[in-house]
mmCIF file of C-alpha atoms in Angstrom:
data_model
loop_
_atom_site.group_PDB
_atom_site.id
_atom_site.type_symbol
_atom_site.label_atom_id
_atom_site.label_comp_id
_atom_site.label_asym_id
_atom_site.label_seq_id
_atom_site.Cartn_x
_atom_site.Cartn_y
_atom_site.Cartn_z
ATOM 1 C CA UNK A 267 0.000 0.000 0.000
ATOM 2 C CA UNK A 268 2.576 2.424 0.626
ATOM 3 C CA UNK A 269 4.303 2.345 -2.495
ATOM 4 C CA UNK A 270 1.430 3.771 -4.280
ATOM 5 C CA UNK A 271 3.063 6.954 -2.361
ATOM 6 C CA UNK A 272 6.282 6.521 -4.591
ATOM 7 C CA UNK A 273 4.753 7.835 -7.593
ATOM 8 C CA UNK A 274 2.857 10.765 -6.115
ATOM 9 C CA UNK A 275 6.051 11.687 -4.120
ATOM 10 C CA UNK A 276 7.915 11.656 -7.383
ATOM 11 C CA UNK A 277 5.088 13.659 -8.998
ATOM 12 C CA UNK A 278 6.315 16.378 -6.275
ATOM 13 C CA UNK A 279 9.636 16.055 -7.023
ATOM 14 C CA UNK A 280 9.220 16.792 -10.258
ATOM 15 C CA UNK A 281 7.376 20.004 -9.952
ATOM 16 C CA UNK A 282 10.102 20.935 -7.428
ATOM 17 C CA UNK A 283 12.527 20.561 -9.971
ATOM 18 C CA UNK A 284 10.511 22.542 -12.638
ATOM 19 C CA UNK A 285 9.775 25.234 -10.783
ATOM 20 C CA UNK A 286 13.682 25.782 -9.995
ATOM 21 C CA UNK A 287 14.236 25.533 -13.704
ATOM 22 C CA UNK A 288 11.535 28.354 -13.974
ATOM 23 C CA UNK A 289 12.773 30.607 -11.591
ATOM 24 C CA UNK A 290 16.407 30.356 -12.130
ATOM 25 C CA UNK A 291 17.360 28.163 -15.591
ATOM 26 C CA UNK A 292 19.305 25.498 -12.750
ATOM 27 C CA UNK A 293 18.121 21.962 -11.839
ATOM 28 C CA UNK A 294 19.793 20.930 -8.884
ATOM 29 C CA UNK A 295 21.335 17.561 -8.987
ATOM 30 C CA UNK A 296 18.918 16.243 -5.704
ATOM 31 C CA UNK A 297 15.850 16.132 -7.977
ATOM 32 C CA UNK A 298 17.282 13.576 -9.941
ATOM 33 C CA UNK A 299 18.648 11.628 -7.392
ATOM 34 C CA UNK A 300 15.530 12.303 -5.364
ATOM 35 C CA UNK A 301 13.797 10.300 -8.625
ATOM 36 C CA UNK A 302 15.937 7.569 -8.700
ATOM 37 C CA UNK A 303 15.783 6.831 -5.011
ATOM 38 C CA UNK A 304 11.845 7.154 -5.041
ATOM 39 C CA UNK A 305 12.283 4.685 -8.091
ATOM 40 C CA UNK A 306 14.301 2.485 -6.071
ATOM 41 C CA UNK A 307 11.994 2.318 -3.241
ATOM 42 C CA UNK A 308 9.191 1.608 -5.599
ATOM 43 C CA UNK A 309 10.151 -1.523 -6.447
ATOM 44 C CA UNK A 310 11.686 -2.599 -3.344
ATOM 45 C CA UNK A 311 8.506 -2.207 -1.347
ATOM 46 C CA UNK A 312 7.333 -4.920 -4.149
ATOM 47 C CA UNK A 313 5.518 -2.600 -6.703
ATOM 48 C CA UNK A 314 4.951 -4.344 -9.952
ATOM 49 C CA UNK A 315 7.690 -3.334 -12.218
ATOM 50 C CA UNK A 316 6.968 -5.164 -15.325
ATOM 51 C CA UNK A 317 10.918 -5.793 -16.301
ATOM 52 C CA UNK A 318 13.898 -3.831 -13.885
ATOM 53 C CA UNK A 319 16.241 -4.666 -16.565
ATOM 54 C CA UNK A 320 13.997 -2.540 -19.534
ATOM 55 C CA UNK A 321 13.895 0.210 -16.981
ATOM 56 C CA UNK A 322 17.479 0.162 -16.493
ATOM 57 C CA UNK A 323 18.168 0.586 -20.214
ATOM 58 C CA UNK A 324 15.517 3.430 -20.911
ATOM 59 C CA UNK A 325 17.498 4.992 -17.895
ATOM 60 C CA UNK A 326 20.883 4.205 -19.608
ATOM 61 C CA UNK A 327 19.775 5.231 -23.484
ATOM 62 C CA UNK A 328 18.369 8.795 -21.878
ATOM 63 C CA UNK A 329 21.450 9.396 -20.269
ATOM 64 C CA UNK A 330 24.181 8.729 -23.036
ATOM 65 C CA UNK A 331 21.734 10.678 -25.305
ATOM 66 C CA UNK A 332 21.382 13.876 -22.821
ATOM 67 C CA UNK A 333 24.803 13.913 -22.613
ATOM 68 C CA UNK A 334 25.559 13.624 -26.507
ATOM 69 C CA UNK A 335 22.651 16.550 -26.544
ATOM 70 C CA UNK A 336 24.449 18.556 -23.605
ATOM 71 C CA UNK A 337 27.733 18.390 -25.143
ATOM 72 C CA UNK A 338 25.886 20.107 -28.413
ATOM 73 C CA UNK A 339 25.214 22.802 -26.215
ATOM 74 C CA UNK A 340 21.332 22.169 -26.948
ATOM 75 C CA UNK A 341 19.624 21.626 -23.989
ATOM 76 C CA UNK A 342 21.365 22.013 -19.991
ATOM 77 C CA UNK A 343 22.945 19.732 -17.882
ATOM 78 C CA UNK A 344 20.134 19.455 -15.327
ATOM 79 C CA UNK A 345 17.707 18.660 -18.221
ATOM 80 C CA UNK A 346 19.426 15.972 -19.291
ATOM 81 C CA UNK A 347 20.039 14.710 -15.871
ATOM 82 C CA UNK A 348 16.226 15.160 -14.914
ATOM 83 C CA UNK A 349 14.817 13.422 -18.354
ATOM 84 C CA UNK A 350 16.913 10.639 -17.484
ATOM 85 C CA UNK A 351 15.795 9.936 -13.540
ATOM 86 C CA UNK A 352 12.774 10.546 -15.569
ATOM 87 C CA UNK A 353 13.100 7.427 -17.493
ATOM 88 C CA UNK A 354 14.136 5.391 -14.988
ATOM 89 C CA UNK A 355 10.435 5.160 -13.967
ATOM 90 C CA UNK A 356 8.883 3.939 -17.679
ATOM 91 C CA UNK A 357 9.886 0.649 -19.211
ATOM 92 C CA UNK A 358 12.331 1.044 -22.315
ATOM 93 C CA UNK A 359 8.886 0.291 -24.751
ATOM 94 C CA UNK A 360 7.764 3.519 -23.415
ATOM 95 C CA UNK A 361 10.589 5.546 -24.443
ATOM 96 C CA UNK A 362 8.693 6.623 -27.738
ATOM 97 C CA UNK A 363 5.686 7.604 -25.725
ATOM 98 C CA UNK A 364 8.179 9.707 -22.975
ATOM 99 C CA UNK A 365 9.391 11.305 -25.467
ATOM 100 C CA UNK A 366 6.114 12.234 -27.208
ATOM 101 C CA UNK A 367 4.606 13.701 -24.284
ATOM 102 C CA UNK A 368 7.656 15.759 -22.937
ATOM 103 C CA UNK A 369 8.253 16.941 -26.658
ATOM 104 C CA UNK A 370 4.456 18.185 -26.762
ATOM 105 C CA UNK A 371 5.107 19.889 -23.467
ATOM 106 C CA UNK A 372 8.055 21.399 -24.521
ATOM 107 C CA UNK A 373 6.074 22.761 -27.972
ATOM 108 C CA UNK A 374 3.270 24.124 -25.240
ATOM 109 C CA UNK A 375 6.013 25.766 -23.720
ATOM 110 C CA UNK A 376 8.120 27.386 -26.126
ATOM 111 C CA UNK A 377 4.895 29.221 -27.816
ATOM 112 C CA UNK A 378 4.074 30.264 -24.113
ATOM 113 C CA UNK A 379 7.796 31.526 -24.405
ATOM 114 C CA UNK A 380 7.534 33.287 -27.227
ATOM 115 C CA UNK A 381 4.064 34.792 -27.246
ATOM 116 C CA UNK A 382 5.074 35.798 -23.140
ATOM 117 C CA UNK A 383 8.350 37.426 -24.316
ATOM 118 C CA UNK A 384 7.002 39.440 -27.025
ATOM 119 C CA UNK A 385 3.780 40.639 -24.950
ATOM 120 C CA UNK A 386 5.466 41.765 -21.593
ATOM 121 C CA UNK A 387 8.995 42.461 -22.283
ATOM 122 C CA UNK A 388 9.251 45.984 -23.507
ATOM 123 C CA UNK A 389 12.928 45.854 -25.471
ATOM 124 C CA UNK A 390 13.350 42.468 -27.462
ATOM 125 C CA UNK A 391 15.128 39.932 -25.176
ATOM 126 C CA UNK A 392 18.343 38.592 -26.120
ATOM 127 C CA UNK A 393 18.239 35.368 -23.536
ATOM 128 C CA UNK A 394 16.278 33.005 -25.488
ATOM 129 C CA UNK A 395 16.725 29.821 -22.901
ATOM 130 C CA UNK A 396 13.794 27.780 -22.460
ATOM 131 C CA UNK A 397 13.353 26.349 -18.872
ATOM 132 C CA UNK A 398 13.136 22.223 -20.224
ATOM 133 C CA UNK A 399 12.628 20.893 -16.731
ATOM 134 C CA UNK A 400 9.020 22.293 -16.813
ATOM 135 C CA UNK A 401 8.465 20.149 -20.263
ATOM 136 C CA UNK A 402 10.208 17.461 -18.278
ATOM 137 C CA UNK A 403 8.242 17.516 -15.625
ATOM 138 C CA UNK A 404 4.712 17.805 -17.079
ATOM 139 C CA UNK A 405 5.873 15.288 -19.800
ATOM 140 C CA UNK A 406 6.389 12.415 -17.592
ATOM 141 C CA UNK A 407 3.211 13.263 -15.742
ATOM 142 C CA UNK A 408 1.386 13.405 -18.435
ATOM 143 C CA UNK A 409 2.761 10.131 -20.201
ATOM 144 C CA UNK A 410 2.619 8.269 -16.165
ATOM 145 C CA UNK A 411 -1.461 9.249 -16.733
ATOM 146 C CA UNK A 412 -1.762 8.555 -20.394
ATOM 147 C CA UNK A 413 0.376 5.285 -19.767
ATOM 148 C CA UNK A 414 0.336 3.669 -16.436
ATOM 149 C CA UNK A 415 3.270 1.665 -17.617
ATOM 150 C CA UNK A 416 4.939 1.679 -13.816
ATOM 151 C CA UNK A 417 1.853 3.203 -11.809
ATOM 152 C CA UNK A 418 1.047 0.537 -8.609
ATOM 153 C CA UNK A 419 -1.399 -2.160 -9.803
ATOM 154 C CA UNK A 420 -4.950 -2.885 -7.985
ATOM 155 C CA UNK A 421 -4.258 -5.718 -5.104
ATOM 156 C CA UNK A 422 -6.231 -8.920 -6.297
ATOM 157 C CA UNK A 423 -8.395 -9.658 -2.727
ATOM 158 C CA UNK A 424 -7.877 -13.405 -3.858
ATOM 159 C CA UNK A 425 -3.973 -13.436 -3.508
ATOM 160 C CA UNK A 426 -4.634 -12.996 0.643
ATOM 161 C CA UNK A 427 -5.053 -16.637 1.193
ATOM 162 C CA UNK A 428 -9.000 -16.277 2.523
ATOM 163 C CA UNK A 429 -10.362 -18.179 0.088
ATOM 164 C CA UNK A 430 -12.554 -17.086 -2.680
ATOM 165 C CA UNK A 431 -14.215 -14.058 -3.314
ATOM 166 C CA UNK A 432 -16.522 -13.089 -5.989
ATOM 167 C CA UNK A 433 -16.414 -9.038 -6.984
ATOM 168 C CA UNK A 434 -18.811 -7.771 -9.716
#
């Protein structure tokens, strides 16, 4: 029962981590860890992780990719970091659908950038970051709700060792 916390606390951790990519373009390195030790409790406490090894790769594949995308100079440090604690929690055969949802976000996002900039700043900006670990964040939520890939499954009443019981 309590790991169905893990997810929700995650879900927190993740808007922590957005809104001090917001406020200040920096993702400190505890919201990923923070992730991965939430993930790691999950599936201690005996959540239903469908295969650790999968898990372990999507983690892996996000990471070398971040960093290849870092080095580019395309998207920060932290956001690389943060989409691959991200990861961690969704089964490599999610990847595609990660990366659909945070890339949506991140379109929401930079027209909220854009339209924002040119409406309220009064000279043209010349900073033209984008804080990702708001896409990040609201990515991964949204793909945990669209797919439940990870989320704790319902406990079967039969699987307590009382005998039968018939639910309609």
């Amino acid at each position: 029962m309590i790991e169905q916390l893990f997810p929700l606390a995650a879900a927190g951790a993740l808007a922590a981590a957005a809104w001090s990519d917001f406020r200040t373009f920096r993702i400190s390195n505890i919201w990923p860890l923070v992730l991965i030790l939430l993930f790691g409790g999950f599936w201690l406490l005996g959540a239903e992780v469908t295969d650790p090894l999968s898990h372990l790769a999507h983690f892996g594949v996000a990471l070398v990719v971040g960093m290849v995308l870092f080095a580019l100079k395309w998207i920060g440090g932290g956001d690389a970091k943060l989409y691959a604690a991200v990861a961690l929690w969704f089964p490599l055969s999610s990847g595609p659908a990660l990366v659909f949802t945070t890339t949506m976000a991140g379109l929401v996002l930079a027209i909220f950038y854009v339209l924002t900039r040119r409406w309220v700043a009064k000279e043209k900006r010349k900073d033209r970051r984008i804080a990702y670990g708001v896409a990040i964040a609201f990515g991964a939520i949204l793909c945990w709700l669209l797919y439940p890939t990870t989320a704790p499954k319902p406990m079967d009443v039969n699987e307590l060792g009382y005998g039968k019981f018939k639910l309609d």
